[in-house]
Coordinates of C-alpha atoms and ligand atoms in Angstrom, one line a residue:
M1 CA -73.3 18.8 27.6
S2 CA -71.6 16.3 25.1
D3 CA -73.1 13.3 27.2
I4 CA -76.7 14.2 26.3
T5 CA -78.7 13.6 23.2
T6 CA -82.0 15.6 22.9
V7 CA -84.9 14.1 20.8
I8 CA -87.8 16.3 20.3
L9 CA -90.9 14.4 19.4
A10 CA -92.9 16.3 16.6
A11 CA -94.6 13.3 14.7
G12 CA -98.2 13.4 16.3
N13 CA -101.0 14.0 14.1
S14 CA -102.4 17.3 15.8
T15 CA -105.9 16.0 15.4
R16 CA -107.0 18.2 18.2
F17 CA -105.7 21.4 16.9
K18 CA -108.1 20.9 14.1
A19 CA -106.1 22.5 11.3
S20 CA -105.0 20.9 7.8
K21 CA -101.1 20.8 8.7
S22 CA -99.0 20.2 11.6
K23 CA -99.6 22.6 14.8
L24 CA -96.0 22.5 15.0
V25 CA -95.6 24.7 12.3
Y26 CA -97.9 27.6 13.4
P27 CA -96.0 30.7 14.0
L28 CA -96.5 31.5 18.0
C29 CA -95.4 35.2 18.6
G30 CA -93.7 35.0 15.0
L31 CA -91.8 32.1 15.2
P32 CA -93.2 28.3 14.5
I33 CA -94.1 26.6 17.6
I34 CA -91.2 23.9 16.9
S35 CA -88.4 26.3 16.7
H36 CA -89.1 27.7 19.9
I37 CA -88.3 24.4 21.3
Y38 CA -85.5 23.6 18.9
N39 CA -83.8 26.7 19.9
I40 CA -83.7 25.4 23.4
A41 CA -82.7 21.9 22.6
K42 CA -79.3 23.5 20.5
K43 CA -78.6 25.0 23.8
I44 CA -78.8 22.4 25.6
S45 CA -77.0 19.7 23.2
G46 CA -75.7 21.7 20.3
K47 CA -75.7 19.4 17.2
N48 CA -76.7 16.8 19.3
V49 CA -80.3 17.3 18.5
L50 CA -82.8 15.1 16.7
V51 CA -86.4 15.5 15.7
V52 CA -88.8 12.8 15.2
C53 CA -91.4 13.9 12.5
N54 CA -93.8 12.1 10.6
N55 CA -94.3 12.0 6.6
Q56 CA -96.6 14.8 6.2
N57 CA -94.6 17.5 8.1
K58 CA -90.8 16.3 7.4
E59 CA -90.2 18.7 4.5
E60 CA -91.7 22.0 6.4
L61 CA -89.9 21.1 9.4
K62 CA -86.9 20.2 7.5
S63 CA -87.1 23.7 6.0
I64 CA -88.3 25.6 9.2
L65 CA -85.6 24.2 11.3
N66 CA -82.7 23.9 8.6
T67 CA -81.4 20.6 9.8
S68 CA -81.3 17.3 8.3
K69 CA -81.3 15.4 11.6
L70 CA -84.8 14.3 11.3
V71 CA -86.5 10.7 11.7
V72 CA -89.6 9.7 10.5
Q73 CA -91.9 8.1 12.8
K74 CA -93.8 5.9 10.1
K75 CA -97.4 5.7 11.9
Q76 CA -98.3 7.7 14.9
K77 CA -98.5 5.0 17.4
G78 CA -97.8 7.1 20.6
T79 CA -94.9 8.6 22.4
A80 CA -93.0 5.4 23.3
D81 CA -93.4 4.0 19.6
A82 CA -92.2 7.5 18.6
I83 CA -88.6 7.4 20.8
E84 CA -88.0 3.8 19.5
Y85 CA -87.1 5.1 16.0
V86 CA -84.1 6.8 17.4
K87 CA -82.6 4.1 19.2
K88 CA -79.9 3.6 16.8
Y89 CA -78.8 7.2 16.2
V90 CA -78.6 8.0 20.2
K91 CA -74.6 7.3 21.2
S92 CA -74.6 9.4 24.1
K93 CA -74.9 8.3 27.8
N94 CA -77.9 10.3 28.3
I95 CA -81.2 11.1 26.2
L96 CA -83.3 14.2 26.7
I97 CA -86.6 14.1 25.4
L98 CA -88.9 17.1 24.6
F99 CA -92.3 17.6 23.4
G100 CA -92.4 19.6 20.2
D101 CA -96.1 21.1 21.7
T102 CA -94.6 22.4 24.9
P103 CA -92.7 25.2 23.8
L104 CA -92.7 27.4 26.6
V105 CA -90.0 25.8 28.6
E106 CA -86.9 28.0 29.5
V107 CA -83.2 27.0 29.3
K108 CA -83.1 27.5 32.9
D109 CA -85.7 24.8 33.6
I110 CA -83.7 22.4 31.6
R111 CA -80.4 23.0 33.3
K112 CA -82.2 22.5 36.6
L113 CA -83.5 19.1 35.4
I114 CA -80.3 18.1 34.2
G115 CA -78.6 19.3 37.5
K116 CA -80.8 17.4 39.8
F117 CA -80.5 14.1 37.4
K118 CA -76.5 14.3 37.5
R119 CA -76.6 14.8 41.5
S120 CA -78.9 12.1 42.3
K121 CA -79.2 8.5 42.1
A122 CA -81.9 8.4 40.0
K123 CA -81.4 7.0 36.5
A124 CA -84.4 9.2 35.0
S125 CA -85.6 12.7 36.0
L126 CA -88.7 14.6 34.5
I127 CA -90.4 18.0 35.0
A128 CA -93.6 18.1 36.8
F129 CA -95.9 20.8 37.5
N130 CA -99.1 22.1 39.4
T131 CA -102.2 23.0 37.9
M132 CA -105.7 23.7 38.8
K133 CA -107.0 22.7 35.4
P134 CA -105.1 19.1 35.1
H135 CA -107.6 17.9 32.7
G136 CA -105.6 16.3 29.6
Y137 CA -102.3 15.6 31.2
G138 CA -100.5 12.8 32.4
R139 CA -100.7 12.6 36.5
L140 CA -97.9 11.6 38.9
L141 CA -98.1 8.9 41.4
L142 CA -95.4 9.4 44.0
N143 CA -93.5 7.1 46.3
K144 CA -92.0 9.6 49.1
N145 CA -89.9 12.0 46.5
Y146 CA -89.5 9.8 43.5
V147 CA -92.1 9.0 40.7
K148 CA -94.0 5.7 40.9
E149 CA -96.1 6.0 37.8
I150 CA -97.8 8.2 35.4
I151 CA -101.3 7.5 34.4
E152 CA -102.8 9.3 31.5
Q153 CA -106.3 11.2 31.3
I154 CA -108.2 8.3 29.7
N155 CA -106.8 5.9 32.2
L156 CA -107.6 7.9 35.5
Q157 CA -110.0 6.3 38.1
A158 CA -112.4 9.1 39.4
K159 CA -110.6 9.9 42.5
Q160 CA -107.1 10.6 40.4
K161 CA -108.7 13.0 38.5
K162 CA -108.5 15.5 41.5
I163 CA -104.6 15.0 41.2
N164 CA -103.0 18.4 40.4
L165 CA -99.2 17.3 39.8
C166 CA -98.9 16.6 36.0
N167 CA -96.3 15.4 33.6
S168 CA -94.8 18.1 31.3
G169 CA -93.6 15.4 29.0
I170 CA -89.8 16.8 29.5
L171 CA -87.8 13.5 30.7
I172 CA -84.2 12.9 31.0
S173 CA -82.8 9.0 31.4
N174 CA -79.7 7.3 31.0
T175 CA -80.1 6.1 27.5
K176 CA -79.3 2.1 28.0
L177 CA -81.9 1.8 30.5
L178 CA -84.6 3.7 28.8
F179 CA -84.2 1.6 25.3
E180 CA -83.9 -1.6 27.5
N181 CA -86.8 -1.0 29.2
L182 CA -88.9 0.9 26.1
K183 CA -89.9 -2.4 24.4
N184 CA -91.8 -3.7 27.5
I185 CA -94.3 -0.7 27.2
K186 CA -97.6 -2.0 26.0
E187 CA -100.2 -0.7 23.4
N188 CA -103.2 1.2 25.3
K189 CA -106.1 -0.8 24.9
I190 CA -108.6 2.2 24.2
K191 CA -106.2 4.6 22.0
K192 CA -104.1 1.6 20.5
E193 CA -100.9 4.2 21.4
R194 CA -97.9 3.2 23.4
Y195 CA -97.6 5.7 26.2
L196 CA -93.7 6.9 27.0
P197 CA -94.9 8.3 30.4
D198 CA -95.7 4.1 30.9
I199 CA -91.7 3.8 31.4
C200 CA -92.1 5.3 34.7
K201 CA -94.0 2.2 36.5
I202 CA -91.6 -0.1 34.5
F203 CA -88.9 1.6 36.1
S204 CA -90.1 1.6 39.4
K205 CA -91.0 -1.9 39.9
K206 CA -87.6 -2.7 39.4
N207 CA -86.5 -0.2 41.8
I208 CA -85.0 2.3 39.1
L209 CA -85.6 5.4 40.6
I210 CA -87.2 8.3 38.8
N211 CA -87.2 11.9 40.2
Y212 CA -88.6 15.1 39.2
I213 CA -88.4 18.8 39.3
E214 CA -91.5 21.1 39.6
C215 CA -91.8 24.1 37.1
T216 CA -94.5 26.8 36.6
E217 CA -97.7 25.9 35.1
D218 CA -96.9 28.7 32.4
T219 CA -93.8 27.4 31.4
M220 CA -95.0 23.5 31.0
L221 CA -98.5 24.4 28.7
G222 CA -98.7 21.7 26.1
I223 CA -100.3 23.1 23.3
N224 CA -103.2 20.4 21.9
T225 CA -106.0 22.9 21.1
L226 CA -106.6 26.4 19.5
D227 CA -107.4 27.3 23.0
D228 CA -103.9 26.4 24.3
F229 CA -102.3 28.1 21.5
K230 CA -104.2 31.4 22.3
K231 CA -103.2 30.7 26.3
A232 CA -99.5 30.2 25.1
Q233 CA -99.6 33.4 22.9
S234 CA -100.7 35.1 25.9
I235 CA -98.3 33.9 28.3
L236 CA -95.4 35.0 26.1
Q237 CA -97.1 38.4 25.5
K238 CA -97.3 38.9 29.0
K239 CA -93.4 37.9 29.6
Y240 CA -92.3 39.9 26.7
I241 CA -93.8 43.1 28.2
Q242 CA -92.6 42.3 31.7
K243 CA -89.1 42.2 30.1
F244 CA -89.4 45.5 28.2
I245 CA -91.0 47.2 31.5
N246 CA -87.9 45.7 33.5
T247 CA -85.5 47.4 30.7
G248 CA -87.5 51.0 31.4
V249 CA -90.3 50.7 28.4
N250 CA -93.3 52.7 29.6
F251 CA -96.9 51.4 28.3
L252 CA -100.1 53.0 28.5
K253 CA -102.3 49.7 27.6
P254 CA -99.8 46.9 27.3
E255 CA -102.4 44.4 27.2
T256 CA -103.6 45.8 23.8
C257 CA -100.4 45.6 22.0
Y258 CA -98.6 42.8 20.3
F259 CA -94.8 41.7 19.8
S260 CA -93.2 39.3 18.2
Y261 CA -90.4 37.1 19.8
D262 CA -87.7 39.4 18.1
T263 CA -89.1 42.8 18.9
K264 CA -86.2 45.0 20.6
I265 CA -87.5 48.1 22.4
E266 CA -84.9 50.0 24.5
S267 CA -85.1 52.3 27.8
G268 CA -87.2 55.4 27.6
V269 CA -89.7 54.4 25.0
I270 CA -93.5 55.0 25.5
I271 CA -95.6 52.7 23.8
E272 CA -99.3 53.9 23.7
S273 CA -102.3 51.6 23.1
N274 CA -102.9 48.8 20.0
V275 CA -99.8 48.8 18.9
T276 CA -98.0 46.2 16.9
I277 CA -94.1 45.9 16.7
K278 CA -93.0 42.8 15.0
N279 CA -90.5 41.0 12.7
S280 CA -87.0 41.8 14.4
T281 CA -88.2 45.5 14.5
L282 CA -85.7 47.8 16.9
I283 CA -86.9 50.8 18.7
K284 CA -84.4 53.0 20.1
K285 CA -84.2 55.0 23.3
G286 CA -86.6 58.1 23.9
T287 CA -88.9 57.3 20.7
T288 CA -92.6 57.7 21.5
I289 CA -94.9 54.9 19.5
K290 CA -98.7 56.2 19.7
S291 CA -101.7 54.5 19.5
N292 CA -102.7 52.0 16.5
S293 CA -99.5 52.1 14.8
Y294 CA -98.5 49.0 13.2
I295 CA -94.2 48.5 12.8
E296 CA -92.5 45.6 11.0
G297 CA -88.7 44.7 10.2
S298 CA -87.4 48.4 10.7
I299 CA -85.4 50.3 12.9
I300 CA -86.5 53.4 14.8
E301 CA -83.8 55.6 15.7
E302 CA -83.7 57.8 18.9
N303 CA -86.3 59.9 20.0
C304 CA -88.8 59.9 17.1
I305 CA -92.6 60.3 17.2
I306 CA -94.7 57.7 15.4
G307 CA -98.0 57.9 14.7
P308 CA -101.0 57.6 15.7
S309 CA -101.8 55.4 13.4
A310 CA -98.7 54.9 11.3
R311 CA -97.6 52.0 9.5
I312 CA -94.1 51.1 9.0
R313 CA -93.6 48.6 6.6
P314 CA -90.2 45.9 6.2
L315 CA -86.7 47.3 5.7
S316 CA -87.4 50.9 6.7
L317 CA -85.0 53.0 8.9
I318 CA -86.4 56.0 10.7
G319 CA -83.5 58.6 11.7
K320 CA -83.2 60.2 15.2
N321 CA -85.9 63.0 16.4
S322 CA -88.2 62.3 13.2
K323 CA -91.8 62.3 13.1
I324 CA -93.9 59.9 11.3
G325 CA -97.7 61.1 11.9
N326 CA -101.0 59.7 11.5
F327 CA -102.1 57.9 8.2
V328 CA -98.6 57.8 7.0
E329 CA -97.3 54.6 5.2
I330 CA -93.4 54.2 5.0
K331 CA -92.1 50.8 2.9
N332 CA -88.4 50.2 2.4
A333 CA -87.4 53.6 2.8
K334 CA -84.6 55.2 4.7
I335 CA -85.4 58.4 6.1
G336 CA -82.8 60.5 7.6
K337 CA -82.7 62.4 10.8
N338 CA -85.1 65.6 11.7
V339 CA -87.6 64.7 9.0
A340 CA -91.3 65.1 9.2
I341 CA -93.7 63.3 7.6
S342 CA -96.5 64.3 9.4
H343 CA -99.8 63.5 7.6
L344 CA -101.5 61.2 5.2
S345 CA -98.4 60.2 3.0
Y346 CA -96.8 57.2 1.3
V347 CA -93.2 57.3 1.0
G348 CA -92.0 53.7 -0.8
D349 CA -88.6 52.5 -2.1
A350 CA -87.2 56.0 -0.9
F351 CA -84.2 57.6 0.1
I352 CA -84.8 60.8 2.6
G353 CA -81.9 62.8 3.6
N354 CA -81.9 64.9 6.8
K355 CA -84.1 68.0 7.8
V356 CA -86.7 67.1 5.1
N357 CA -90.6 67.9 5.4
I358 CA -92.8 66.1 3.5
G359 CA -96.3 67.7 3.2
A360 CA -99.8 66.0 3.8
G361 CA -101.1 63.7 1.1
T362 CA -97.4 63.4 -0.6
I363 CA -97.1 60.0 -2.5
T364 CA -94.0 58.6 -3.9
C365 CA -95.6 57.0 -7.0
N366 CA -92.9 53.9 -7.0
Y367 CA -94.5 51.5 -9.3
D368 CA -94.4 52.0 -13.0
G369 CA -96.7 48.8 -13.9
K370 CA -93.7 47.2 -14.1
K371 CA -90.7 47.6 -11.6
K372 CA -90.4 49.4 -8.2
Q373 CA -88.8 52.8 -8.8
K374 CA -86.8 54.6 -6.4
T375 CA -87.5 58.2 -5.0
I376 CA -84.2 60.1 -3.7
I377 CA -84.8 63.3 -1.8
E378 CA -81.8 65.3 -0.6
D379 CA -81.3 67.2 2.9
N380 CA -83.4 70.2 3.6
V381 CA -86.0 69.6 0.8
F382 CA -89.5 70.8 1.7
V383 CA -92.0 69.2 -0.4
G384 CA -95.6 70.8 -0.7
S385 CA -98.7 68.9 0.5
N386 CA -100.8 66.6 -2.0
S387 CA -97.5 66.3 -4.4
S388 CA -97.0 63.3 -6.5
L389 CA -93.3 62.3 -7.0
V390 CA -92.9 60.0 -9.8
A391 CA -90.1 57.6 -9.3
P392 CA -87.5 57.1 -10.2
L393 CA -87.0 60.5 -9.1
I394 CA -83.8 62.8 -7.5
I395 CA -84.7 66.1 -6.0
K396 CA -81.6 67.5 -4.9
K397 CA -80.6 69.6 -1.6
N398 CA -82.4 72.6 -0.5
S399 CA -85.2 72.5 -3.3
K400 CA -88.7 73.0 -2.8
I401 CA -91.7 71.2 -4.2
G402 CA -95.0 73.6 -4.9
A403 CA -98.0 72.2 -3.1
G404 CA -100.2 70.1 -5.5
S405 CA -97.5 69.5 -8.2
V406 CA -96.8 66.4 -10.1
I407 CA -93.1 66.1 -10.5
T408 CA -91.7 63.8 -13.3
K409 CA -88.3 65.2 -13.5
N410 CA -85.0 65.3 -11.6
V411 CA -85.0 68.8 -9.7
P412 CA -81.7 70.4 -9.2
N413 CA -80.2 72.0 -5.8
N414 CA -81.6 75.3 -4.5
S415 CA -84.6 75.3 -7.0
L416 CA -88.6 75.6 -6.9
A417 CA -90.2 73.3 -8.7
L418 CA -94.2 73.7 -9.7
E419 CA -96.2 72.0 -11.9
R420 CA -99.5 74.0 -11.8
S421 CA -101.9 75.5 -14.3
D422 CA -102.7 79.1 -14.0
L423 CA -105.5 79.8 -11.2
K424 CA -108.3 81.7 -13.0
I425 CA -110.8 83.9 -11.1
L426 CA -113.9 84.9 -13.0
R427 CA -116.1 87.2 -11.5
N428 CA -119.8 86.8 -11.5
K429 CA -119.9 83.9 -13.3
S430 CA -121.6 80.4 -12.5
S431 CA -120.1 77.2 -13.1
K432 CA -121.8 76.6 -16.3
Ligands
LIG501 C1 -98.4 14.2 26.8 C2 -98.1 13.0 27.6 C3 -98.9 13.6 29.1 C4 -98.3 14.7 29.2 C5 -98.5 15.7 28.3 C6 -98.0 17.1 28.4 C7 -98.0 10.9 26.5 C8 -98.9 9.7 26.0 N1 -98.8 11.6 27.4 O1 -99.9 14.1 26.3 O2 -98.5 12.6 30.2 O3 -99.0 15.6 30.6 O4 -97.9 15.3 26.9 O5 -98.2 17.9 27.4 O6 -96.8 11.2 26.4 N2 -95.7 12.5 19.1 C9 -95.3 11.6 18.5 N3 -95.6 10.5 18.1 C10 -96.6 10.2 18.3 C11 -97.6 10.8 19.1 C12 -97.1 11.9 19.6 O7 -94.0 12.1 17.9 O8 -97.0 9.2 17.8 C13 -95.5 13.9 19.4 C14 -96.3 15.0 19.3 O9 -96.3 15.6 18.1 C15 -96.1 15.6 20.5 C16 -95.7 15.1 21.7 O10 -95.3 14.1 21.2 O11 -95.4 17.0 20.1 C17 -96.9 14.7 22.6 O12 -97.8 14.2 22.1 P1 -99.4 14.5 22.5 O13 -100.2 14.0 21.5 O14 -99.8 16.1 22.2 O15 -99.4 13.8 23.8 P2 -100.4 14.7 25.0 O16 -101.7 14.0 25.0 O17 -100.4 16.0 25.2
LIG502 MG1 -99.5 17.2 24.0

């Protein structure tokens, strides 16, 4: 859609968020708030996206978004003032304005807005929504099917406070008309800011039509406070869970689980309670994730059993039909097929072959005080309980490690490695 430039307003002070930095950089389900909206903007106008930022958040937004198309609003004098800053950069016929703090909007909502805008006689179109809790939002005054005016919370008369139809802030307009009329927006006397929604009153006085579409409250939530942030998080979690259920994921208590925006779960997976799965993790078909497990940045292949209370740290791959049991921690490790690490173990910086059994309490001692060292355990190895495997180390195929051993040398194929002093039994002696 090359006739549209999308502008994201991200220069506010985040005062109501009560944080030391811009609210827009906070991760919402694993992705900064601003990135949620930026990804949508790119889908709508490709490279034709501009972000209005401030001097404080410029560098951080630049690195998060990996773009140089940032324009600094020098002083935070309101949303109309922010738009003035992009005037010289917008060359397209139409301008779409998105708010950085409204990240739950969906591409289909914007496409619907653009569709209505292009099919109608209106020179601007906006997205409105109905809510039982309109406090804080600008309210729409209508004239038949068109927007006559938007009144901000601070300027509402008592009876207008009951209006439930609110402004989402998302607006598309003919570029030329918007900039011609923008300068006529006056400063609000109380807030000393110039409000972009005031453009509606200016347009309607000149009989320039503004229409609107209605979207759901859940997709139009504006994040001003930490309370709004919490709401946004729970809306997204419900959305992700519903998407997983639709693909055939079976949950025990989904409301106790957490997923990030990039979690992928295939059909036939069972997820018990209090499970966290984040940072681009993929769980393949038929796997069960038992309660209290925490999985980040990893791939779990088909038909595995993970947990209860397992921790899978980034860059791990668990092969088909494997079992990672209770109080087992896996980090940066490739685990083969049909492997059992069932209890109380730490396996880090390791490569484990197929059909390996790792006994309870086994530790890969991967850190020599300076560097992380690698442990390689080949196919069909049996590691007895409570073994310490001091890396760097290779245990070759079909070998066995006796329980309680500290293994400091490589073990060849088909061997038994045992590090144990002889047991003495002295009859009728006390421990003294
Ligand atoms: C705004 C709208 C309100 C709407 C609501 C929807 C105005 C005046 N009001 O209110 O009608 O119902 O959003 O969520 O527009 N920003 C700048 N520069 C500034 C001020 C703000 O870039 O000088 C940016 C903010 O970073 C934010 C967006 O504009 O992303 C909206 O600003 P915010 O202060 O959150 O406006 P609201 O009070 O939520
Ligand atoms: Mg806001």
